Short mmCIF file of C-alpha atoms in Angstrom, two decimals:
data_model
loop_
_atom_site.label_atom_id
_atom_site.label_comp_id
_atom_site.label_asym_id
_atom_site.label_seq_id
_atom_site.Cartn_x
_atom_site.Cartn_y
_atom_site.Cartn_z
CA MET A 7 -12.68 -14.20 12.48
CA ASN A 8 -11.15 -17.57 11.79
CA THR A 9 -7.94 -16.33 10.18
CA LYS A 10 -4.82 -16.50 12.33
CA LEU A 11 -1.95 -14.31 11.15
CA LYS A 12 1.61 -15.54 11.59
CA CYS A 13 3.39 -12.55 13.03
CA LEU A 14 6.92 -11.19 13.57
CA LEU A 15 7.57 -8.53 16.21
CA LEU A 16 10.42 -6.01 15.93
CA ASP A 17 11.51 -3.34 18.41
CA ASP A 18 15.10 -2.46 19.27
CA GLU A 19 14.09 -1.66 22.86
CA LEU A 20 13.57 -4.86 24.84
CA PRO A 21 10.96 -3.47 27.29
CA GLY A 22 8.86 -2.29 24.35
CA LEU A 23 9.27 -5.63 22.59
CA THR A 24 8.26 -7.56 25.71
CA TYR A 25 5.19 -5.36 26.19
CA LEU A 26 4.17 -5.73 22.54
CA LYS A 27 4.51 -9.51 22.77
CA MET A 28 2.33 -9.54 25.89
CA LEU A 29 -0.40 -7.59 24.08
CA CYS A 30 -0.25 -9.82 21.00
CA GLU A 31 -0.63 -12.92 23.16
CA GLN A 32 -4.04 -11.56 24.18
CA ILE A 33 -5.25 -11.30 20.58
CA PRO A 34 -6.53 -14.65 19.25
CA GLU A 35 -6.02 -13.72 15.57
CA VAL A 36 -2.24 -13.50 16.06
CA GLU A 37 0.32 -16.30 16.23
CA ILE A 38 3.76 -14.99 17.16
CA VAL A 39 6.41 -16.69 15.02
CA LYS A 40 9.45 -14.85 16.39
CA THR A 41 10.50 -11.61 18.07
CA PHE A 42 13.51 -9.47 17.15
CA ASN A 43 15.29 -6.50 18.70
CA ASN A 44 17.66 -6.10 15.75
CA PRO A 45 16.26 -5.24 12.28
CA GLU A 46 19.34 -6.48 10.43
CA LYS A 47 19.09 -9.87 12.13
CA LEU A 48 15.45 -10.08 11.11
CA LEU A 49 16.40 -9.25 7.53
CA THR A 50 18.96 -12.06 7.38
CA GLU A 51 16.41 -14.57 8.67
CA ILE A 52 13.53 -13.50 6.39
CA PRO A 53 14.16 -16.24 3.76
CA ASN A 54 13.68 -18.93 6.40
CA LEU A 55 10.63 -17.46 8.12
CA ASP A 56 6.97 -18.21 7.33
CA PHE A 57 4.92 -15.17 8.34
CA ASP A 58 2.06 -12.93 7.18
CA LEU A 59 2.46 -9.79 9.30
CA LEU A 60 5.29 -7.69 10.72
CA ILE A 61 4.62 -5.38 13.67
CA SER A 62 7.59 -3.04 13.79
CA ASP A 63 9.06 0.07 15.35
CA ILE A 64 10.42 2.68 12.90
CA GLU A 65 13.45 4.46 14.36
CA MET A 66 16.07 1.75 14.96
CA PRO A 67 19.85 1.49 14.50
CA GLY A 68 21.15 -0.07 11.30
CA ILE A 69 17.98 -0.02 9.19
CA ASP A 70 14.76 1.83 9.93
CA GLY A 71 11.36 0.16 9.89
CA LEU A 72 10.17 1.98 6.75
CA HIS A 73 13.13 0.77 4.69
CA LEU A 74 12.75 -2.73 6.08
CA ALA A 75 9.05 -2.83 5.21
CA GLU A 76 9.81 -1.87 1.61
CA LEU A 77 11.99 -4.98 1.34
CA LEU A 78 9.20 -7.30 2.46
CA LYS A 79 7.25 -8.17 -0.66
CA ASP A 80 3.59 -9.14 -0.21
CA LYS A 81 3.78 -8.98 3.59
CA LEU A 82 1.47 -6.95 5.82
CA VAL A 83 3.06 -4.33 8.08
CA VAL A 84 1.79 -2.47 11.14
CA PHE A 85 4.02 0.22 12.63
CA CYS A 86 4.22 0.93 16.36
CA THR A 87 6.31 4.00 17.07
CA ALA A 88 6.71 6.90 19.48
CA TYR A 89 6.85 9.33 16.55
CA LYS A 90 3.94 10.78 14.56
CA ASP A 91 6.18 12.21 11.82
CA TYR A 92 6.36 9.05 9.70
CA ALA A 93 2.64 8.41 9.24
CA ALA A 94 2.50 9.73 5.66
CA ASP A 95 5.54 7.65 4.66
CA ALA A 96 4.03 4.57 6.30
CA PHE A 97 0.82 4.77 4.30
CA THR A 98 2.77 5.55 1.14
CA ILE A 99 4.32 2.08 1.37
CA ASP A 100 0.86 0.66 2.03
CA ALA A 101 1.18 -0.12 5.73
CA VAL A 102 -1.95 -1.62 7.27
CA ASP A 103 -1.90 0.73 10.25
CA TYR A 104 0.21 3.21 12.21
CA ILE A 105 0.06 3.14 16.01
CA THR A 106 1.75 5.67 18.26
CA LYS A 107 3.17 4.50 21.57
CA PRO A 108 2.18 3.80 24.26
CA VAL A 109 0.30 0.97 22.54
CA LYS A 110 -3.07 0.04 23.99
CA LEU A 111 -4.63 -3.40 23.55
CA GLU A 112 -7.81 -2.03 21.98
CA ARG A 113 -5.84 -0.02 19.43
CA LEU A 114 -3.63 -2.98 18.55
CA GLN A 115 -6.69 -5.21 18.21
CA LYS A 116 -8.16 -2.72 15.73
CA ALA A 117 -4.94 -2.83 13.67
CA ILE A 118 -4.90 -6.63 13.70
CA SER A 119 -8.52 -6.72 12.55
CA LYS A 120 -7.60 -4.49 9.61
CA ALA A 121 -4.65 -6.78 8.81
CA VAL A 122 -6.87 -9.86 8.89
CA GLU A 123 -9.40 -8.20 6.59
CA ARG A 124 -6.71 -7.22 4.10
CA PHE A 125 -5.12 -10.67 4.29
CA GLU A 126 -8.43 -12.38 3.53
CA ASN A 127 -9.27 -9.96 0.72
CA THR A 128 -5.83 -10.41 -0.84
CA ALA A 129 -6.05 -14.18 -0.63
CA HIS A 130 -9.31 -14.29 -2.56
CA ALA A 131 -9.04 -11.21 -4.74
CA LYS A 132 -8.28 -11.18 -8.42
CA LYS A 133 -4.80 -9.71 -8.91
CA PHE A 134 -4.77 -8.82 -12.61
CA MET A 135 -6.85 -8.15 -15.70
CA GLN A 136 -6.30 -9.23 -19.29
CA LEU A 137 -6.31 -6.41 -21.86
CA ASN A 138 -5.39 -5.76 -25.45
CA THR A 139 -2.27 -3.63 -25.97
CA ASP A 140 -0.46 -2.36 -29.05
CA LYS A 141 1.86 -5.39 -28.65
CA GLY A 142 -0.83 -8.02 -28.16
CA LYS A 143 -2.75 -9.35 -25.13
CA SER A 144 -1.22 -8.56 -21.73
CA LEU A 145 -1.85 -9.45 -18.09
CA LEU A 146 -1.90 -6.16 -16.23
CA TYR A 147 -1.32 -6.67 -12.48
CA PHE A 148 -3.14 -4.17 -10.28
CA ASN A 149 -0.18 -3.62 -7.95
CA GLN A 150 1.95 -2.53 -10.93
CA ILE A 151 -0.30 0.39 -11.92
CA LEU A 152 0.38 4.00 -10.86
CA TYR A 153 -2.11 5.77 -13.11
CA ILE A 154 -4.08 5.40 -16.33
CA LYS A 155 -4.76 8.25 -18.73
CA THR A 156 -6.38 8.80 -22.12
CA ALA A 157 -3.82 8.17 -24.87
CA LEU A 158 -2.68 11.25 -26.79
CA GLY A 159 -2.97 9.68 -30.23
CA ASP A 160 -6.41 8.10 -29.91
CA SER A 161 -8.93 8.83 -27.14
CA ARG A 162 -10.27 5.28 -27.42
CA ASP A 163 -6.88 4.01 -26.16
CA LYS A 164 -5.45 4.40 -22.65
CA THR A 165 -1.85 4.77 -21.46
CA VAL A 166 -0.80 3.07 -18.21
CA LEU A 167 2.18 4.21 -16.12
CA LEU A 168 3.71 1.22 -14.32
CA VAL A 169 5.68 1.27 -11.07
CA ASP A 170 8.93 0.55 -12.92
CA GLY A 171 8.50 3.73 -15.00
CA ARG A 172 7.40 1.98 -18.21
CA PHE A 173 4.29 2.95 -20.16
CA LEU A 174 1.81 0.46 -21.60
CA ASN A 175 -0.67 1.36 -24.34
CA LEU A 176 -4.12 -0.25 -23.94
CA LYS A 177 -6.18 -0.55 -27.10
CA ASN A 178 -9.83 0.51 -27.39
CA VAL A 179 -10.92 0.28 -23.76
CA LYS A 180 -13.28 2.53 -21.79
CA PHE A 181 -12.62 3.95 -18.34
CA ASP A 182 -15.85 2.36 -17.06
CA THR A 183 -14.57 -1.05 -18.18
CA LEU A 184 -11.29 -0.49 -16.35
CA LEU A 185 -13.01 0.70 -13.18
CA ASP A 186 -15.20 -2.41 -13.16
CA GLU A 187 -12.02 -4.54 -13.08
CA LEU A 188 -9.79 -2.47 -10.78
CA PRO A 189 -10.00 -2.93 -6.97
CA GLU A 190 -12.40 -0.17 -5.91
CA ALA A 191 -10.56 0.75 -2.70
CA ASP A 192 -7.20 1.13 -4.44
CA PHE A 193 -8.07 3.18 -7.53
CA CYS A 194 -10.05 6.33 -8.17
CA ARG A 195 -11.06 8.32 -11.20
CA ILE A 196 -9.95 11.91 -10.66
CA ASN A 197 -11.05 13.61 -13.91
CA LYS A 198 -12.45 12.73 -17.35
CA LYS A 199 -9.08 11.55 -18.61
CA GLU A 200 -7.31 9.87 -15.66
CA ILE A 201 -7.53 7.12 -13.03
CA VAL A 202 -4.93 7.05 -10.26
CA ALA A 203 -3.76 4.41 -7.78
CA VAL A 204 -4.19 5.74 -4.25
CA LYS A 205 -0.71 4.45 -3.28
CA ALA A 206 0.87 6.62 -6.00
CA ILE A 207 -0.22 9.90 -4.40
CA LYS A 208 2.32 11.96 -2.47
CA PHE A 209 0.36 15.19 -1.84
CA PHE A 210 -3.09 16.44 -2.75
CA ASN A 211 -5.51 19.32 -2.28
CA HIS A 212 -9.03 19.98 -3.55
CA ASN A 213 -7.88 20.74 -7.09
CA GLU A 214 -4.80 18.67 -7.83
CA MET A 215 -2.46 15.93 -6.63
CA VAL A 216 1.25 15.24 -6.85
CA LEU A 217 2.53 11.71 -7.38
CA HIS A 218 5.72 10.08 -6.13
CA HIS A 219 6.62 9.37 -9.76
CA LEU A 220 9.19 11.67 -11.36
CA ASP A 221 8.73 12.69 -14.99
CA GLU A 222 11.48 13.02 -17.61
CA ASN A 223 12.47 16.40 -16.08
CA ASP A 224 12.86 14.82 -12.61
CA LYS A 225 9.77 16.63 -11.37
CA ASN A 226 6.92 14.93 -9.55
CA THR A 227 3.98 14.21 -11.84
CA SER A 228 1.02 16.52 -11.16
CA LEU A 229 -2.62 15.61 -11.97
CA SER A 230 -5.83 17.63 -11.73
CA LEU A 231 -8.71 16.67 -9.46
CA SER A 232 -12.05 17.71 -10.93
CA GLU A 233 -15.12 18.67 -8.93
CA THR A 234 -17.12 15.80 -10.44
CA TYR A 235 -14.88 13.12 -8.87
CA ARG A 236 -13.65 15.01 -5.79
CA ALA A 237 -16.09 13.62 -3.22
CA ASP A 238 -15.42 10.00 -4.17
CA PHE A 239 -11.68 10.58 -4.12
CA LEU A 240 -11.68 12.25 -0.70
CA LYS A 241 -13.77 9.40 0.69
CA LYS A 242 -11.20 6.84 -0.48
CA VAL A 243 -8.13 8.61 0.90
CA LYS A 244 -9.68 9.37 4.29
CA ILE A 245 -7.67 7.45 6.93
#
């Protein structure tokens, strides 16, 4: 791999930070920009830092690593923590990887390789599609989509739920057309009437899934998972 990721390291415990830095220095795809043992200090310096990847602990005083990662738009994050309890939350916010301490070089190298692959894919990937809506043509960005369903009024139309809670009505478009445009790894058809973004899923079993999104009654949105699409879905969410 020719890509070299500019990296920040964060751990509130200095021995752990020193050890992590030593491991990263042995990985040629990583260039360490700066190390921090205080998450709030890192946050104040973010506007002045040029970096691609943050490798961070989770449980820290002041602000935890999960909250910090949510504030970093379009940056890759790998978590290194002594706790297994946060893994689901980490992948919910689209972390590249989740490593439990003690960190081994081979395991960190694997995480960095995944980060490099995602970085390269993101750099070259198309980020939106142009579609007709009931208000005219619109650029629909993939990272703004939570799920797409058949419109109630006309089955030829589709309704998109966006991350900000708004709905967008797409005119006369087929699911196959949408799936051809959407990033295959990030979206999955789950039944005849719905496509869901993998990042939107909170819980799932073999028959249904619950999303992070709350409906008008403040209840998590629930969707059915049909047998026809189950195998493909389970393959995509396997970590």
